mmCIF file of C-alpha atoms in Angstrom:
data_model
loop_
_atom_site.group_PDB
_atom_site.id
_atom_site.type_symbol
_atom_site.label_atom_id
_atom_site.label_comp_id
_atom_site.label_asym_id
_atom_site.label_seq_id
_atom_site.Cartn_x
_atom_site.Cartn_y
_atom_site.Cartn_z
ATOM 1 C CA UNK A 1 -118.905 -67.180 42.931
ATOM 2 C CA UNK A 2 -118.332 -63.769 41.382
ATOM 3 C CA UNK A 3 -116.788 -63.547 37.923
ATOM 4 C CA UNK A 4 -116.662 -59.729 37.823
ATOM 5 C CA UNK A 5 -112.882 -59.565 38.158
ATOM 6 C CA UNK A 6 -110.928 -60.263 35.023
ATOM 7 C CA UNK A 7 -107.394 -61.595 35.190
ATOM 8 C CA UNK A 8 -105.777 -58.180 34.827
ATOM 9 C CA UNK A 9 -107.124 -56.555 37.984
ATOM 10 C CA UNK A 10 -107.559 -59.500 40.354
ATOM 11 C CA UNK A 11 -104.170 -58.992 42.091
ATOM 12 C CA UNK A 12 -105.179 -55.409 42.897
ATOM 13 C CA UNK A 13 -108.547 -56.550 44.234
ATOM 14 C CA UNK A 14 -106.872 -59.188 46.396
ATOM 15 C CA UNK A 15 -104.397 -56.643 47.796
ATOM 16 C CA UNK A 16 -107.247 -54.296 48.662
ATOM 17 C CA UNK A 17 -109.177 -57.004 50.480
ATOM 18 C CA UNK A 18 -106.024 -58.149 52.258
ATOM 19 C CA UNK A 19 -105.341 -54.606 53.501
ATOM 20 C CA UNK A 20 -108.946 -54.251 54.664
ATOM 21 C CA UNK A 21 -108.780 -57.582 56.500
ATOM 22 C CA UNK A 22 -105.537 -56.552 58.216
ATOM 23 C CA UNK A 23 -107.105 -53.267 59.297
ATOM 24 C CA UNK A 24 -110.102 -55.059 60.771
ATOM 25 C CA UNK A 25 -108.558 -58.137 62.359
ATOM 26 C CA UNK A 26 -104.775 -57.807 62.323
ATOM 27 C CA UNK A 27 -102.279 -60.497 61.433
ATOM 28 C CA UNK A 28 -103.308 -63.117 63.971
ATOM 29 C CA UNK A 29 -106.309 -64.399 62.005
ATOM 30 C CA UNK A 30 -105.214 -63.364 58.506
ATOM 31 C CA UNK A 31 -105.712 -66.064 55.867
ATOM 32 C CA UNK A 32 -105.713 -66.386 52.098
ATOM 33 C CA UNK A 33 -109.035 -68.201 52.269
ATOM 34 C CA UNK A 34 -110.737 -65.241 53.956
ATOM 35 C CA UNK A 35 -109.243 -62.814 51.433
ATOM 36 C CA UNK A 36 -110.568 -64.995 48.621
ATOM 37 C CA UNK A 37 -114.000 -65.200 50.243
ATOM 38 C CA UNK A 38 -114.218 -61.426 50.515
ATOM 39 C CA UNK A 39 -113.091 -61.005 46.919
ATOM 40 C CA UNK A 40 -115.654 -63.558 45.750
ATOM 41 C CA UNK A 41 -113.113 -65.779 44.013
ATOM 42 C CA UNK A 42 -111.760 -69.297 44.354
ATOM 43 C CA UNK A 43 -109.839 -69.936 47.567
ATOM 44 C CA UNK A 44 -106.871 -70.888 45.372
ATOM 45 C CA UNK A 45 -106.769 -67.502 43.597
ATOM 46 C CA UNK A 46 -104.575 -65.622 46.129
ATOM 47 C CA UNK A 47 -101.969 -68.384 46.138
ATOM 48 C CA UNK A 48 -102.041 -68.473 42.337
ATOM 49 C CA UNK A 49 -101.178 -64.766 42.120
ATOM 50 C CA UNK A 50 -98.969 -64.303 45.195
ATOM 51 C CA UNK A 51 -97.687 -67.773 46.002
ATOM 52 C CA UNK A 52 -98.316 -67.704 49.748
ATOM 53 C CA UNK A 53 -99.530 -65.634 52.669
ATOM 54 C CA UNK A 54 -96.093 -64.047 52.806
ATOM 55 C CA UNK A 55 -96.265 -63.153 49.138
ATOM 56 C CA UNK A 56 -99.590 -61.363 49.536
ATOM 57 C CA UNK A 57 -98.450 -59.559 52.691
ATOM 58 C CA UNK A 58 -95.293 -58.475 50.872
ATOM 59 C CA UNK A 59 -97.411 -57.019 48.073
ATOM 60 C CA UNK A 60 -99.528 -55.134 50.624
ATOM 61 C CA UNK A 61 -96.377 -53.774 52.299
ATOM 62 C CA UNK A 62 -94.945 -52.646 48.951
ATOM 63 C CA UNK A 63 -98.209 -50.872 48.168
ATOM 64 C CA UNK A 64 -98.030 -49.214 51.582
ATOM 65 C CA UNK A 65 -94.609 -47.764 50.831
ATOM 66 C CA UNK A 66 -95.823 -46.612 47.414
ATOM 67 C CA UNK A 67 -98.693 -44.810 49.122
ATOM 68 C CA UNK A 68 -96.231 -43.303 51.602
ATOM 69 C CA UNK A 69 -94.072 -41.966 48.772
ATOM 70 C CA UNK A 70 -97.147 -40.449 47.121
ATOM 71 C CA UNK A 71 -98.359 -38.899 50.393
ATOM 72 C CA UNK A 72 -94.949 -37.445 51.235
ATOM 73 C CA UNK A 73 -94.479 -36.105 47.717
ATOM 74 C CA UNK A 74 -97.859 -34.358 47.851
ATOM 75 C CA UNK A 75 -97.084 -32.952 51.307
ATOM 76 C CA UNK A 76 -93.690 -31.647 50.205
ATOM 77 C CA UNK A 77 -95.204 -30.034 47.117
ATOM 78 C CA UNK A 78 -97.832 -28.324 49.278
ATOM 79 C CA UNK A 79 -95.206 -27.143 51.781
ATOM 80 C CA UNK A 80 -93.249 -25.295 49.117
ATOM 81 C CA UNK A 81 -89.497 -24.665 49.067
ATOM 82 C CA UNK A 82 -88.956 -23.767 52.740
ATOM 83 C CA UNK A 83 -86.851 -26.591 54.287
ATOM 84 C CA UNK A 84 -88.346 -26.167 57.762
ATOM 85 C CA UNK A 85 -91.919 -26.407 56.469
ATOM 86 C CA UNK A 86 -91.001 -29.462 54.407
ATOM 87 C CA UNK A 87 -89.419 -31.136 57.439
ATOM 88 C CA UNK A 88 -92.645 -30.791 59.405
ATOM 89 C CA UNK A 89 -94.841 -31.708 56.433
ATOM 90 C CA UNK A 90 -93.201 -35.067 55.841
ATOM 91 C CA UNK A 91 -93.839 -36.008 59.474
ATOM 92 C CA UNK A 92 -97.514 -35.130 59.198
ATOM 93 C CA UNK A 93 -97.767 -37.113 55.951
ATOM 94 C CA UNK A 94 -96.432 -40.187 57.738
ATOM 95 C CA UNK A 95 -99.010 -39.858 60.512
ATOM 96 C CA UNK A 96 -101.803 -39.381 57.971
ATOM 97 C CA UNK A 97 -100.828 -42.565 56.139
ATOM 98 C CA UNK A 98 -101.209 -44.611 59.319
ATOM 99 C CA UNK A 99 -104.675 -43.198 59.835
ATOM 100 C CA UNK A 100 -105.924 -43.781 56.308
ATOM 101 C CA UNK A 101 -104.162 -47.079 55.548
ATOM 102 C CA UNK A 102 -103.836 -49.009 58.821
ATOM 103 C CA UNK A 103 -103.863 -52.389 57.097
ATOM 104 C CA UNK A 104 -100.864 -51.574 54.927
ATOM 105 C CA UNK A 105 -98.992 -50.087 57.865
ATOM 106 C CA UNK A 106 -99.360 -53.258 59.920
ATOM 107 C CA UNK A 107 -96.980 -55.109 57.607
ATOM 108 C CA UNK A 108 -94.689 -52.425 56.169
ATOM 109 C CA UNK A 109 -92.069 -52.996 58.874
ATOM 110 C CA UNK A 110 -92.726 -56.630 59.698
ATOM 111 C CA UNK A 111 -89.508 -58.320 58.644
ATOM 112 C CA UNK A 112 -90.831 -61.570 60.073
ATOM 113 C CA UNK A 113 -93.773 -61.863 57.671
ATOM 114 C CA UNK A 114 -92.729 -60.065 54.464
ATOM 115 C CA UNK A 115 -89.889 -60.582 52.004
ATOM 116 C CA UNK A 116 -87.674 -57.508 52.004
ATOM 117 C CA UNK A 117 -85.749 -58.905 49.042
ATOM 118 C CA UNK A 118 -88.853 -58.434 46.906
ATOM 119 C CA UNK A 119 -88.085 -55.970 44.103
ATOM 120 C CA UNK A 120 -91.216 -53.824 44.519
ATOM 121 C CA UNK A 121 -90.928 -53.646 48.299
ATOM 122 C CA UNK A 122 -87.230 -52.846 48.107
ATOM 123 C CA UNK A 123 -87.819 -50.135 45.504
ATOM 124 C CA UNK A 124 -90.645 -48.316 47.277
ATOM 125 C CA UNK A 125 -89.107 -48.527 50.744
ATOM 126 C CA UNK A 126 -85.881 -47.060 49.334
ATOM 127 C CA UNK A 127 -87.863 -44.288 47.639
ATOM 128 C CA UNK A 128 -89.617 -43.452 50.904
ATOM 129 C CA UNK A 129 -86.354 -43.292 52.820
ATOM 130 C CA UNK A 130 -84.729 -41.170 50.104
ATOM 131 C CA UNK A 131 -87.474 -38.554 50.471
ATOM 132 C CA UNK A 132 -87.003 -38.502 54.233
ATOM 133 C CA UNK A 133 -83.211 -38.322 54.020
ATOM 134 C CA UNK A 134 -83.235 -35.521 51.450
ATOM 135 C CA UNK A 135 -85.745 -33.502 53.465
ATOM 136 C CA UNK A 136 -83.789 -33.985 56.688
ATOM 137 C CA UNK A 137 -80.447 -33.099 55.119
ATOM 138 C CA UNK A 138 -81.926 -29.838 53.830
ATOM 139 C CA UNK A 139 -82.600 -28.638 57.382
ATOM 140 C CA UNK A 140 -79.557 -30.171 59.073
ATOM 141 C CA UNK A 141 -77.146 -28.672 56.565
ATOM 142 C CA UNK A 142 -73.641 -29.660 55.555
ATOM 143 C CA UNK A 143 -72.925 -32.866 57.452
ATOM 144 C CA UNK A 144 -71.390 -36.179 56.525
ATOM 145 C CA UNK A 145 -73.485 -39.075 55.256
ATOM 146 C CA UNK A 146 -73.394 -40.954 58.561
ATOM 147 C CA UNK A 147 -74.722 -37.962 60.509
ATOM 148 C CA UNK A 148 -77.389 -37.325 57.874
ATOM 149 C CA UNK A 149 -78.504 -40.948 58.090
ATOM 150 C CA UNK A 150 -78.712 -40.803 61.883
ATOM 151 C CA UNK A 151 -80.701 -37.558 61.759
ATOM 152 C CA UNK A 152 -83.187 -39.078 59.317
ATOM 153 C CA UNK A 153 -83.569 -42.173 61.492
ATOM 154 C CA UNK A 154 -84.163 -40.015 64.574
ATOM 155 C CA UNK A 155 -86.990 -38.133 62.851
ATOM 156 C CA UNK A 156 -88.481 -41.323 61.401
ATOM 157 C CA UNK A 157 -88.268 -43.181 64.724
ATOM 158 C CA UNK A 158 -89.944 -40.365 66.625
ATOM 159 C CA UNK A 159 -92.855 -39.967 64.227
ATOM 160 C CA UNK A 160 -93.241 -43.738 63.903
ATOM 161 C CA UNK A 161 -93.344 -44.062 67.683
ATOM 162 C CA UNK A 162 -96.060 -41.426 67.926
ATOM 163 C CA UNK A 163 -98.164 -43.268 65.357
ATOM 164 C CA UNK A 164 -97.788 -46.456 67.391
ATOM 165 C CA UNK A 165 -99.017 -44.658 70.498
ATOM 166 C CA UNK A 166 -101.964 -43.270 68.569
ATOM 167 C CA UNK A 167 -102.847 -46.813 67.532
ATOM 168 C CA UNK A 168 -103.464 -47.594 71.205
ATOM 169 C CA UNK A 169 -104.640 -44.208 72.484
ATOM 170 C CA UNK A 170 -106.755 -41.476 70.915
ATOM 171 C CA UNK A 171 -104.392 -38.874 72.382
ATOM 172 C CA UNK A 172 -100.976 -38.953 73.986
ATOM 173 C CA UNK A 173 -100.770 -37.648 77.553
ATOM 174 C CA UNK A 174 -98.165 -34.988 78.266
ATOM 175 C CA UNK A 175 -97.231 -33.443 81.594
ATOM 176 C CA UNK A 176 -97.678 -29.679 81.925
ATOM 177 C CA UNK A 177 -97.013 -28.164 85.374
ATOM 178 C CA UNK A 178 -97.662 -31.549 86.928
ATOM 179 C CA UNK A 179 -101.060 -31.930 85.297
ATOM 180 C CA UNK A 180 -101.786 -34.321 82.423
ATOM 181 C CA UNK A 181 -102.880 -32.499 79.304
ATOM 182 C CA UNK A 182 -103.964 -34.396 76.190
ATOM 183 C CA UNK A 183 -102.037 -33.704 73.023
ATOM 184 C CA UNK A 184 -102.824 -34.902 69.535
ATOM 185 C CA UNK A 185 -100.225 -36.732 67.512
ATOM 186 C CA UNK A 186 -100.168 -33.870 65.014
ATOM 187 C CA UNK A 187 -99.420 -31.386 67.784
ATOM 188 C CA UNK A 188 -96.560 -33.525 69.058
ATOM 189 C CA UNK A 189 -95.120 -33.924 65.563
ATOM 190 C CA UNK A 190 -95.189 -30.152 65.159
ATOM 191 C CA UNK A 191 -93.627 -29.578 68.582
ATOM 192 C CA UNK A 192 -90.854 -32.101 68.021
ATOM 193 C CA UNK A 193 -90.090 -30.620 64.606
ATOM 194 C CA UNK A 194 -89.841 -27.187 66.228
ATOM 195 C CA UNK A 195 -87.482 -28.556 68.904
ATOM 196 C CA UNK A 196 -85.215 -30.129 66.290
ATOM 197 C CA UNK A 197 -85.147 -26.998 64.158
ATOM 198 C CA UNK A 198 -84.455 -24.833 67.214
ATOM 199 C CA UNK A 199 -81.576 -27.085 68.212
ATOM 200 C CA UNK A 200 -80.113 -26.925 64.721
ATOM 201 C CA UNK A 201 -80.299 -23.132 64.723
ATOM 202 C CA UNK A 202 -78.587 -22.947 68.123
ATOM 203 C CA UNK A 203 -75.799 -25.139 66.805
ATOM 204 C CA UNK A 204 -75.347 -22.890 63.800
ATOM 205 C CA UNK A 205 -75.253 -19.829 66.054
ATOM 206 C CA UNK A 206 -72.470 -21.376 68.133
ATOM 207 C CA UNK A 207 -70.529 -22.159 64.983
ATOM 208 C CA UNK A 208 -70.843 -18.553 63.832
ATOM 209 C CA UNK A 209 -69.615 -17.290 67.216
ATOM 210 C CA UNK A 210 -66.768 -19.805 67.471
ATOM 211 C CA UNK A 211 -65.440 -20.402 63.954
#
């Protein structure tokens, strides 16, 4: 049995192995014993640090949202101050997270297996949504909180749905003049962002014409 992990970093090591196991095999065969085996520690170590399978999965989900916040923050910084560019960038950041961290993403929205009352998970999921809501409000403009919330959910749901399709298919088929033409998830994110922004601009134009 390996003794290379001291007490301070073992939880991190266990989370990493748990995420890798989820990416490889999914939830169906996930077990604390297999995580411990991969980490080279006692089979009781994961339960000691996380309490249960649910506790470890909750920690992985919280880490996933932390990574999402970091990815979105970096993408927004790179996009600069333009609201339209930031709106598109946050969608691409979400897609990229699913590609680079599939294990985390498998449990981030699984209310049936994680504890959403957990402080870390609650904090990082709120931070992720706050970034999305702020970015969406910047392009939608002066609207009430309910409308802003619905707009953010629409953008999130669309991008999330595209990532789910990409999980099953390398490309998403679109119909062009009756012929199927493959489109990447990134292309569809960009096209949907353009559609939303175009619709917003049309609405503003109507408001200017009919005050």
